[in-house]
XYZ file of C-alpha atoms in Angstrom:
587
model
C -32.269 -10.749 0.771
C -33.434 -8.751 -2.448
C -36.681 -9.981 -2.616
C -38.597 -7.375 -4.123
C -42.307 -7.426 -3.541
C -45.275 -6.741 -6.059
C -45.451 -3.113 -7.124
C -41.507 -2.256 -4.787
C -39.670 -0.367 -7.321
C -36.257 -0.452 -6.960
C -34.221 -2.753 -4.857
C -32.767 -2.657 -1.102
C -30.536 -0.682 -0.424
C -26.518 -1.503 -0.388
C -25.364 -2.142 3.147
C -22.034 -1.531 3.738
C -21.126 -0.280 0.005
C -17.240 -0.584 0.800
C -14.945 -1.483 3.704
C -11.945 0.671 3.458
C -10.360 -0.385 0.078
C -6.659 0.682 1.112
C -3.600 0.347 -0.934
C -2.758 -3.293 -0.321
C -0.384 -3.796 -3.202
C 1.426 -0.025 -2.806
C 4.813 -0.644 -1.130
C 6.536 2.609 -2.171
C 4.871 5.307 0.771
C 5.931 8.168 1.061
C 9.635 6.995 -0.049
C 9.349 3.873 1.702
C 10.996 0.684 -0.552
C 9.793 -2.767 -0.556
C 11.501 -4.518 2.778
C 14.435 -6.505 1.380
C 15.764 -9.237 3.691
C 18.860 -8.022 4.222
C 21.905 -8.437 6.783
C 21.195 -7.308 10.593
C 22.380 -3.775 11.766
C 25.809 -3.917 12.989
C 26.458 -3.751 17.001
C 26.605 -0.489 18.486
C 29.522 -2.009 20.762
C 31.549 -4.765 19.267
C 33.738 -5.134 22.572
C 30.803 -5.525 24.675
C 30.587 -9.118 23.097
C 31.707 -11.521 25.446
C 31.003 -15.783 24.937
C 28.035 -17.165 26.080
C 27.952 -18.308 29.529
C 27.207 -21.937 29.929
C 24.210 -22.634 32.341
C 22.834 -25.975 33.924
C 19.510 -25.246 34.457
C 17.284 -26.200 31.916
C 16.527 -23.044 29.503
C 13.051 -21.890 29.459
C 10.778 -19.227 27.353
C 11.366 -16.086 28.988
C 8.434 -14.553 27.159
C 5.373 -14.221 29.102
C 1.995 -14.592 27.476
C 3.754 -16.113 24.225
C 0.580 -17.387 22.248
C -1.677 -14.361 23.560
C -3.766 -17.037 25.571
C -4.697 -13.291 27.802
C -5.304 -11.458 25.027
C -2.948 -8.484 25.006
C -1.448 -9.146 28.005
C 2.414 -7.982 28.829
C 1.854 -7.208 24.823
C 1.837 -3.237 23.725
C 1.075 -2.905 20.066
C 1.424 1.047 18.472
C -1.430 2.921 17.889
C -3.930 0.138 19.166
C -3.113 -1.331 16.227
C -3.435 -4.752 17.913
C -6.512 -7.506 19.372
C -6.526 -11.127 20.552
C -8.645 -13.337 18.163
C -9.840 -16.669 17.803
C -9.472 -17.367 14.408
C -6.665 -18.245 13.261
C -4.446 -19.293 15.595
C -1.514 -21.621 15.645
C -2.277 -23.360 19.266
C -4.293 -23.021 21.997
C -7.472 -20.809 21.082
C -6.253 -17.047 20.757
C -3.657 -15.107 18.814
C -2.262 -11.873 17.432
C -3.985 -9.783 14.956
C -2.203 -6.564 14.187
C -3.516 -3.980 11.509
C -1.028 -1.590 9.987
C -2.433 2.062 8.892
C -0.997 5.087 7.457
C 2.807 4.977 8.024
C 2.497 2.479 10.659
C 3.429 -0.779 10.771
C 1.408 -1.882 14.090
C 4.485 -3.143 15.822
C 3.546 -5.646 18.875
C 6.586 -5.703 21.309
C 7.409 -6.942 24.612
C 10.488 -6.569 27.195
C 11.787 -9.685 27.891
C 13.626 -10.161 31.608
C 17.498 -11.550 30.460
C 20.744 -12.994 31.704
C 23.851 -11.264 30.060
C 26.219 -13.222 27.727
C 24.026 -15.510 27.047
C 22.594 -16.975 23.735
C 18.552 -17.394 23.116
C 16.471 -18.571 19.947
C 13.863 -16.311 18.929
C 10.834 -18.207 16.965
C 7.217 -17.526 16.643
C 4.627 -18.690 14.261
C 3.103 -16.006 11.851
C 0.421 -15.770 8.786
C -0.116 -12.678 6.351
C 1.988 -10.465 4.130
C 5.279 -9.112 5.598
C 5.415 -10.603 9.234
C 8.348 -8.982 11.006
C 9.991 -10.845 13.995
C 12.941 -9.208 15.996
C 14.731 -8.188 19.113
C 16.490 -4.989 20.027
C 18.665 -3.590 22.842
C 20.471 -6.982 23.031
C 23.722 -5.355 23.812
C 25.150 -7.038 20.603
C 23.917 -7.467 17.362
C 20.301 -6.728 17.291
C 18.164 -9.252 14.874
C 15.008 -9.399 12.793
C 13.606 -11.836 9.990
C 10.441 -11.927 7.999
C 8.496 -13.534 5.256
C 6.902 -11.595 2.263
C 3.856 -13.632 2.302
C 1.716 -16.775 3.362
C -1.854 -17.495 3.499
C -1.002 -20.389 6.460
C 0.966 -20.709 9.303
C 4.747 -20.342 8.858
C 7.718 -20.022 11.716
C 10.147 -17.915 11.734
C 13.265 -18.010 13.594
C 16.308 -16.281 14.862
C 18.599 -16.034 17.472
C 20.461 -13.240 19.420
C 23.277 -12.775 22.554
C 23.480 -10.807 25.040
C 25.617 -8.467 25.982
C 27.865 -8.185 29.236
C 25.384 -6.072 30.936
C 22.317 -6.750 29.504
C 19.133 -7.829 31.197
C 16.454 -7.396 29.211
C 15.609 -7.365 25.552
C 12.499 -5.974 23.445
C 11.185 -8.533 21.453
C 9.105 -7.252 18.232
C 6.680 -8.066 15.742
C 5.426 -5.702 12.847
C 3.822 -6.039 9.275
C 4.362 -3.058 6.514
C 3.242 0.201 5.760
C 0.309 -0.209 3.703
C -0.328 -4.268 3.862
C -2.560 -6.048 5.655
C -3.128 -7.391 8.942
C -1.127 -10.096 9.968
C -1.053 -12.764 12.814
C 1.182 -13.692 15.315
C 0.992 -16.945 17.535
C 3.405 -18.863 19.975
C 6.080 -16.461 20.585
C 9.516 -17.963 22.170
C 12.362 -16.604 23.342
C 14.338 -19.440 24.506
C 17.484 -19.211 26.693
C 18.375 -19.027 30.553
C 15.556 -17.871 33.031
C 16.100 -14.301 33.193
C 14.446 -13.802 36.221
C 11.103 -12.740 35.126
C 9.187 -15.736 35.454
C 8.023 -18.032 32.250
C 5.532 -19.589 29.914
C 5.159 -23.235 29.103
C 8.485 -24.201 27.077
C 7.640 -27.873 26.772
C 4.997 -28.511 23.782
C 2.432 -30.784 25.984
C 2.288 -34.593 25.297
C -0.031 -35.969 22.823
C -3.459 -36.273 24.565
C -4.286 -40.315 25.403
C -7.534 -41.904 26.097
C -9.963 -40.067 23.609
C -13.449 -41.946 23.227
C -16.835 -40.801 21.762
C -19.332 -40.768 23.581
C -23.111 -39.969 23.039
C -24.538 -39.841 19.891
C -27.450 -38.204 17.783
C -27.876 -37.730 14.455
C -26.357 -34.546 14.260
C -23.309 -34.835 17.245
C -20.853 -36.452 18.806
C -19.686 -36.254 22.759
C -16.171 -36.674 22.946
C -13.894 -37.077 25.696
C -10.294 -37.334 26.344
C -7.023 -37.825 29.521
C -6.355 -34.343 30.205
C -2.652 -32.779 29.679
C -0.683 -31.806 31.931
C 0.927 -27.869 30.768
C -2.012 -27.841 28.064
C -3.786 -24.847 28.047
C -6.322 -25.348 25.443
C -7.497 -28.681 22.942
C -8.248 -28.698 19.101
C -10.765 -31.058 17.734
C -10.346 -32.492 14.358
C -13.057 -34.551 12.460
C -11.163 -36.289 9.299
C -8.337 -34.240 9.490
C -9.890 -30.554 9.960
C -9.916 -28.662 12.611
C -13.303 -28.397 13.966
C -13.452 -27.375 17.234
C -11.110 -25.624 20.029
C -11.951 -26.100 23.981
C -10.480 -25.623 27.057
C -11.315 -28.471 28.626
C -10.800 -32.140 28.077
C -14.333 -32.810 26.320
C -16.465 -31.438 23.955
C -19.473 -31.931 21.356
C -19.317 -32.255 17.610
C -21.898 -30.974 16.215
C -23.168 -30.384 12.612
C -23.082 -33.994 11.329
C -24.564 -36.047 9.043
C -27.197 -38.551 10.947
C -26.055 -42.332 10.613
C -22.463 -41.613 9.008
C -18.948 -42.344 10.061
C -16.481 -39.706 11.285
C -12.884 -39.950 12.417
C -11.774 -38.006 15.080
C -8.703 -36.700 17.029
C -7.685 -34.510 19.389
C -3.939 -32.402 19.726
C -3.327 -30.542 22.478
C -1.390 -26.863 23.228
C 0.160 -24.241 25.531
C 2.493 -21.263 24.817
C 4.893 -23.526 23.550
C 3.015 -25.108 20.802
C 0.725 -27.663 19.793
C 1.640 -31.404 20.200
C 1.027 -33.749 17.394
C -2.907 -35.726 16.990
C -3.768 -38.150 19.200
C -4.523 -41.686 18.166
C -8.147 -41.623 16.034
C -11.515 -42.762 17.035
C -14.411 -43.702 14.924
C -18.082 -42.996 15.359
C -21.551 -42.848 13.676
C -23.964 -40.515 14.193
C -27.341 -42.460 15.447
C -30.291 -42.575 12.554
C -33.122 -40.306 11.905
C -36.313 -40.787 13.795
C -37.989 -41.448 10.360
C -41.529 -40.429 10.927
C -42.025 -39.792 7.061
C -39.738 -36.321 7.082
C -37.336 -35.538 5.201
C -33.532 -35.561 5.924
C -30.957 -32.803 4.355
C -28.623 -34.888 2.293
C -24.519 -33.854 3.282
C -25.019 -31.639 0.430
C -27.782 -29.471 -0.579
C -29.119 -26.944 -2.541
C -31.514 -24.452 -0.975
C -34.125 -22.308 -2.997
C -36.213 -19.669 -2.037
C -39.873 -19.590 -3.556
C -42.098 -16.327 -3.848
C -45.239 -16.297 -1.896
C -45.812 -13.209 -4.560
C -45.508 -11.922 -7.900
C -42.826 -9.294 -8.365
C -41.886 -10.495 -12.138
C -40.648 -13.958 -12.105
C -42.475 -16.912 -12.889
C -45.581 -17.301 -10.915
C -45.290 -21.013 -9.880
C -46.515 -23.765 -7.506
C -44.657 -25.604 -5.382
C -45.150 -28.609 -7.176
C -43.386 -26.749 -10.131
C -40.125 -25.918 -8.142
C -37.014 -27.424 -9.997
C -36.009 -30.821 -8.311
C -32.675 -30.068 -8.133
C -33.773 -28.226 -4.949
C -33.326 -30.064 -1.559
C -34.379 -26.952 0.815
C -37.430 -25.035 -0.468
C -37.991 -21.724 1.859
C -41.656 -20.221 1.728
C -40.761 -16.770 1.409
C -42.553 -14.951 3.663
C -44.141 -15.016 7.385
C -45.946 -12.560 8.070
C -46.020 -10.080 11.730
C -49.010 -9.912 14.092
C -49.434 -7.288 16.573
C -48.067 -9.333 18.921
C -44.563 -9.327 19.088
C -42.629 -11.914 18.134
C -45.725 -13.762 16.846
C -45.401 -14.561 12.899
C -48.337 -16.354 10.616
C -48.519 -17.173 6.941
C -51.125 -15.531 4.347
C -51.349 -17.814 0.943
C -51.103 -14.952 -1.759
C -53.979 -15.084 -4.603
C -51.233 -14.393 -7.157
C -49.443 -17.291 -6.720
C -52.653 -19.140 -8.417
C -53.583 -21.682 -5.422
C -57.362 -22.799 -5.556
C -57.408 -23.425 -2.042
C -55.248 -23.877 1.211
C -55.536 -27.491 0.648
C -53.754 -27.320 -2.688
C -50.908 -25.689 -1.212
C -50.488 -28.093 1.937
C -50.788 -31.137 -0.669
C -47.728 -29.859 -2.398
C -46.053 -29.027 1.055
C -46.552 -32.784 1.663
C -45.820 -34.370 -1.693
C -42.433 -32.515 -1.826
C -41.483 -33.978 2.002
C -42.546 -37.485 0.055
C -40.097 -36.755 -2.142
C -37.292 -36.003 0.219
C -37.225 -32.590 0.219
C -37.423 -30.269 2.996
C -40.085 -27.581 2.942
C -39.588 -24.412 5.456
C -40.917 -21.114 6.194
C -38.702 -18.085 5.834
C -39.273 -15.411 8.341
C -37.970 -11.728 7.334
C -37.240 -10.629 4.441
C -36.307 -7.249 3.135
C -39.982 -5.900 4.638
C -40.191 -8.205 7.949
C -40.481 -6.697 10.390
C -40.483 -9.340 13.167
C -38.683 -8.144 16.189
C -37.661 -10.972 19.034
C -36.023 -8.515 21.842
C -37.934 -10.080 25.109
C -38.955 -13.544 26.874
C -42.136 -12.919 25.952
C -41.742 -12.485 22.423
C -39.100 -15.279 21.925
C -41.923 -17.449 23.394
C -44.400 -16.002 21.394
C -42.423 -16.471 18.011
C -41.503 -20.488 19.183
C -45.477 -20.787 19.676
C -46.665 -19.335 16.221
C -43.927 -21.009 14.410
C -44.594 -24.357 15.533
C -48.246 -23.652 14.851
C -47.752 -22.962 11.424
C -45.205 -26.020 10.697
C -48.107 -28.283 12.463
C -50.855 -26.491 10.283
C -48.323 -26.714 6.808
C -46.118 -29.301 7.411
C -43.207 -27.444 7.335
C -39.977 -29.131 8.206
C -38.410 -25.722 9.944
C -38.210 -22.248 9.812
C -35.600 -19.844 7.849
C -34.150 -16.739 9.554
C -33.783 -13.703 7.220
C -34.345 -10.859 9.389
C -32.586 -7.951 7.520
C -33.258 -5.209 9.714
C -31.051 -7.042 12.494
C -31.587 -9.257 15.216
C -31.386 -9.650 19.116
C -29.282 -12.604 19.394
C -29.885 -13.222 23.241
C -33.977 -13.587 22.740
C -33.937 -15.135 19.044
C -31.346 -18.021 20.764
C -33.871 -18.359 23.514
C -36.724 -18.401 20.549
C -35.186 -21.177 18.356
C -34.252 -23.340 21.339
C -37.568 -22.904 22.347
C -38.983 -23.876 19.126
C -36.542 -26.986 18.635
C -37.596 -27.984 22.013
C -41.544 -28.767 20.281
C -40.036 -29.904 17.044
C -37.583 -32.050 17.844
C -34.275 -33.135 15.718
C -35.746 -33.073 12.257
C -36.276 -29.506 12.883
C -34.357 -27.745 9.536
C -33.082 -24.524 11.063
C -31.159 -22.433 8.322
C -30.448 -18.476 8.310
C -29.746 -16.443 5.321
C -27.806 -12.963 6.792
C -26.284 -10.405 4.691
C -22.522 -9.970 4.115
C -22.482 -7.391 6.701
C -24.140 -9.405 9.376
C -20.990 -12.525 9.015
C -18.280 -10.144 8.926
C -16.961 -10.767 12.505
C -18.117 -13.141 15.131
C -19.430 -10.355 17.331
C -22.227 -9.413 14.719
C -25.827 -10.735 16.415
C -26.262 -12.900 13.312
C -22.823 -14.858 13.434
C -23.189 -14.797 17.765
C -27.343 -16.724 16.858
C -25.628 -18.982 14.269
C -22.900 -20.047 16.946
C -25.394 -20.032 19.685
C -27.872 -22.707 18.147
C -24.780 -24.537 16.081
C -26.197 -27.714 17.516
C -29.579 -27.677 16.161
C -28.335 -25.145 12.997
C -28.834 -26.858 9.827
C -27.066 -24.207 7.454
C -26.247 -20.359 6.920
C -26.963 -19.247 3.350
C -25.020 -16.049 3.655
C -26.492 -13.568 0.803
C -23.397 -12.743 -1.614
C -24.982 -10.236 -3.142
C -26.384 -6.760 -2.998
C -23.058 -5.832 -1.066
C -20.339 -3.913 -2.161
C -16.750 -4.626 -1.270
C -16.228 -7.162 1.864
C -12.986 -7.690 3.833
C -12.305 -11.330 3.265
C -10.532 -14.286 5.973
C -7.208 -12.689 5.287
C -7.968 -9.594 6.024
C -7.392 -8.087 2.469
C -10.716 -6.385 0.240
C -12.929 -8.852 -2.121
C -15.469 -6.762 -4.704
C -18.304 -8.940 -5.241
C -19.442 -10.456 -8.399
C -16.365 -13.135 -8.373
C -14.937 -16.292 -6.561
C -12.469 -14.961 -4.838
C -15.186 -12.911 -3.024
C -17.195 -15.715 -2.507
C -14.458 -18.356 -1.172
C -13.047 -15.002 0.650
C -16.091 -14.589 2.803
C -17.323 -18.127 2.992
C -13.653 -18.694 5.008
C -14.554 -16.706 7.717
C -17.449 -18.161 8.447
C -15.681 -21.889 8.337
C -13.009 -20.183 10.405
C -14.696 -18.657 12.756
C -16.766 -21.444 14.835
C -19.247 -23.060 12.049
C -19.087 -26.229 10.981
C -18.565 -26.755 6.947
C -21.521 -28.396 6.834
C -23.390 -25.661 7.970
C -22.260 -23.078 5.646
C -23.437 -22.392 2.095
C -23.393 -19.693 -0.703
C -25.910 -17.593 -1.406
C -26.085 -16.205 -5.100
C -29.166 -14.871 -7.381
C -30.333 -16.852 -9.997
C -30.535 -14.167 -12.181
C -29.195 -11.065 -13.226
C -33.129 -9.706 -12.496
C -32.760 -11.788 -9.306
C -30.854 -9.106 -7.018
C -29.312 -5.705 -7.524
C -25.978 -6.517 -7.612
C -24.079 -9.300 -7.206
C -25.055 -11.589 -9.867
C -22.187 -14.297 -10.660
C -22.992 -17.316 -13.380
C -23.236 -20.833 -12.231
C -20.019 -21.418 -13.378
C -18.648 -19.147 -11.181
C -20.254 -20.695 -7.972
C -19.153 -24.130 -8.888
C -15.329 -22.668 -9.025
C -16.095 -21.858 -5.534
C -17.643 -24.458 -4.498
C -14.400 -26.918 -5.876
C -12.188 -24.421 -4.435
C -13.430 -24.740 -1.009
C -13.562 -28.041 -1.416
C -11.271 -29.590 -3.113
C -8.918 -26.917 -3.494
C -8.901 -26.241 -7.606
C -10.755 -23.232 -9.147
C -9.893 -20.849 -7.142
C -9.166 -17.378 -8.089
C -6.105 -15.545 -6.243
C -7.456 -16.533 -2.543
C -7.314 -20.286 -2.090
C -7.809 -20.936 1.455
C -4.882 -22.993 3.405
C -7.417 -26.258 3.549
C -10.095 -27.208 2.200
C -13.940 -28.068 3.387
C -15.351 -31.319 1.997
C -18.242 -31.145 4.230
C -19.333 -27.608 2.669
C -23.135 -28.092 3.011
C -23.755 -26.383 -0.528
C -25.521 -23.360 -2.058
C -28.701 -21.596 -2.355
C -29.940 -18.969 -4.389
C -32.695 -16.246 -4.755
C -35.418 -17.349 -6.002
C -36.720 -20.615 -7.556
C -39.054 -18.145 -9.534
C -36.244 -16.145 -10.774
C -34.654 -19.737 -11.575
C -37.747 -20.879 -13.435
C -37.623 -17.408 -15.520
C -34.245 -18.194 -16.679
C -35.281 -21.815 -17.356
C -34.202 -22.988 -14.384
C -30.401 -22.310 -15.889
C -28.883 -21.700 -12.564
C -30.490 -24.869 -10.622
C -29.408 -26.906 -13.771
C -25.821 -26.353 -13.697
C -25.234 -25.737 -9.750
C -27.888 -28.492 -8.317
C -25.197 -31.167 -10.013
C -22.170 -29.287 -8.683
C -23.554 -29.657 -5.409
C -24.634 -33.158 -5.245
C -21.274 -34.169 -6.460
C -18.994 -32.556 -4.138
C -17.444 -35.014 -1.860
């Protein structure tokens, strides 16, 4: 985060100043035309085609590894232009990313075992700009189909005979020179057993028997008959998909304490994924009370200066009340690692430590939550060992004993260890208990892929993870959900970003947006509040979007947050006026 301290001239530097803008929109390469859908190429042996031969065994899917459940397995994809991902898929919990580059158009293809003169139906589910599907070496007419374009899962379909002598067939997938990636998911070939072995072919029954189970204020245990054939589950809570297991049971978390949800449950294979089961209702249990306060569904977070770098020197008790989450900004290191405390500045005009705990307290009396942010473009707190994950849970829940602070914030922008800082916040939940506010506040860099240490800590502690203020700002160009290149500074770049986050194994409720409050605020990056509320109706509700608009929307979206309530309060509090309403009025 871009929070310059007193007498730091200039600002952080840009991480990541551009991810490979490529020609996205440039069909014409090197000669190359736009694809046009046109007729099939002709047979290479017209006599060769003989009738189909009528079977009695049931037909099966002759493709093996059809929705990529083992990643790349029996798959070969040019130029390694291919990987198994999580997010999105069609069913089960993996499927096909492939990346064209250059004059490539990261082809996927596998051969198929066959039975000559016989008929089979080619389908498979696909998602980005110019999905190919096909099959070649048929011994006929060879086939293909594609679709220009969709930002959510779409089938395609074809079918193909064999020749007299054929027994086997490549079956294909590609994208376009210059576009990019798209996805792949539940592959079929369906026809007589060739001989190779099978898939799945039957779509698995509707899962029976789903319950809930324990409660807190914050989950759900769910449980559910398992499936025979199903290889994976996919949790929805009031329609969206939040969660994908394995196994027949899993735990909701992220929720809102004493509130309703409806949930169901769908289960997959290779084949497909069956339709929802039959909801269930359930209400998270209440909050322990105990005078602290509770994050309301939505929130707005703000970030106050424990310095004076410029803005607005204020107290806490002058903080903008639009603000549900107020973040200290900063902890301070010790020598010993791991170990954080807090120093009061002079500048910020306290008369005494007292002063400044009264304010802690009369803000939690007025149902905010007050927490300490640890990091910060300076920290330099390092959690990389048992001993200083222990140390940091100690210190930390010294200080929010000492303060009153409802939590801690994680901005640690020199990276982070996400084995040991897992270990650290469990640690530390394990003293506070579940009015613990736990939020993080990485950089767009940090959330780009789930196997960044921030996005692996969020997903670790998503049960006791109150919200992730990703920092939209200070950036540069970010690859979006789609796989296509946002510029910062407008919606599409924050909806963009904020989808992969959704998509990729947080709860809506635990992501937010994180803009500055002022042009002065951050380097780059600055959007106006009119901006942030497009995005935050686009994501959830679906209008004001710019060109991305995601394929469903978020109503749970937790909210936004911003850099800094001083930076706010220099603007007169412009930015918390006109988002702080947006926020509390999203559904």
């Amino acid at each position: 985060m871009d929070r310059v301290r007193q007498g730091r001239a200039g600002v952080r530097r840009r991480l990541g100043a551009a991810i490979a803008v490529g020609a996205a929109a440039a069909l014409a390469v090197t000669g190359l035309a736009a694809p046009a859908q046109s007729a099939p190429a002709q047979p290479s042996d017209a006599s060769s085609v003989n009738a189909p031969s009528v079977d009695v065994k049931a037909d099966v899917n002759v493709v093996k590894n059809a929705g990529f459940e083992s990643d790349l397995s029996n798959w070969t994809c040019a130029a390694n232009s291919g990987t198994a991902v999580t997010s999105p898929v069609h069913g089960g919990t993996k499927a096909l990313k492939a990346t064209p580059s250059g004059q490539g158009t990261a082809e996927c293809s596998q051969i198929v075992a066959v039975k000559p003169n016989s008929t089979y139906k080619l389908t498979s589910w696909v998602q980005g700009s110019y999905a190919y599907l096909g099959a070649r070496g048929t011994g006929t007419t060879d086939v293909s189909t594609w679709t220009p374009g969709t930002s959510s899962w779409q089938q395609l379909s074809t079918s193909f005979t064999t020749g007299a002598n054929t027994t086997s067939v490549t079956v294909y997938t590609h994208g376009w020179y210059g576009q990019s990636a798209y996805y792949v998911d539940d592959v079929s070939v369906f026809g007589p057993d060739g001989g190779g072995g099978t898939d799945p072919v039957e779509i698995p029954a509707v899962p029976s028997g789903l319950a809930a189970g324990t409660t807190t204020p914050t989950s759900v245990d769910l449980s559910w008959t398992p499936v025979s054939k199903a290889t994976g589950y996919t949790v929805y809570r009031d329609g969206t998909k939040v969660a994908s297991t394995g196994g027949a049971s899993t735990t909701v978390t992220g929720l809102t304490p004493d509130t309703a949800y409806s949930f169901q449950v769908s289960a997959s294979n290779a084949a497909g994924e069956s339709a929802k089961s039959t909801a269930v209702s359930a209400r998270t249990a209440k909050g322990d009370g105990g005078g602290d306060s509770t994050v309301p569904r939505h929130a707005l977070t703000g970030y106050w200066q424990n310095f004076d770098n410029g803005a607005t020197v204020q107290k806490l008790r002058d903080v903008s009340s639009q603000y549900d989450i107020i973040a200290v900004s900063f902890a301070d290191a010790t020598p010993t690692p791991g170990q954080i405390t807090f120093n009061l500045a002079p500048a910020v005009g306290y008369a005494s430590t007292a002063d400044f705990k009264a304010d802690i307290a009369a803000k939690k009396a007025a149902g905010k939550s007050v927490i300490l942010s640890v990091g910060g473009e300076k920290g330099t707190i390092s959690v990389n060992s048992d001993a200083s994950a222990t140390a940091f849970a100690n210190s930390a829940y010294a200080l929010m004993q000492e303060y009153g602070f409802n939590g801690v914030d994680i901005d640690l922008e020199n990276g982070l260890n996400p084995t040991y800082m897992t270990k650290a916040l469990r640690q530390l939940a394990a003293k506070a208990g579940p009015k613990m506010v736990l939020t993080m506040a990485p950089q767009t860099i940090d959330m780009q892929s789930t196997s960044g240490g921030y996005f692996q800590t969020a997903l670790n502690v998503k049960d006791i993870l109150t919200v992730v203020n990703m920092q939209y700002y200070n950036s540069g160009s970010m690859l979006g959900c789609d796989g296509k290149v946002y510029s910062q500074g407008s919606v599409d770049f924050l909806t963009a970003l904020a989808c992969i986050q959704l998509e990729g194994g947080l709860d809506p409720s635990q992501v937010g947006i994180g803009v500055p409050a002022s042009t002065r605020g951050a380097g780059s990056g600055y959007v106006a509040p009119s901006v942030v509320n497009n995005a935050l109706d686009c994501l959830t509700r679906g209008t004001g979007c710019g060109s991305f608009k995601p394929s469903r929307t978020y109503p749970a979206l937790r909210g936004a947050m911003t850099w800094s309530t001083n930076w706010d309060a220099t603007a007169g509090n412009a930015w918390s006026n006109a988002v702080g309403p947006k926020v509390h009025s999203l559904p």
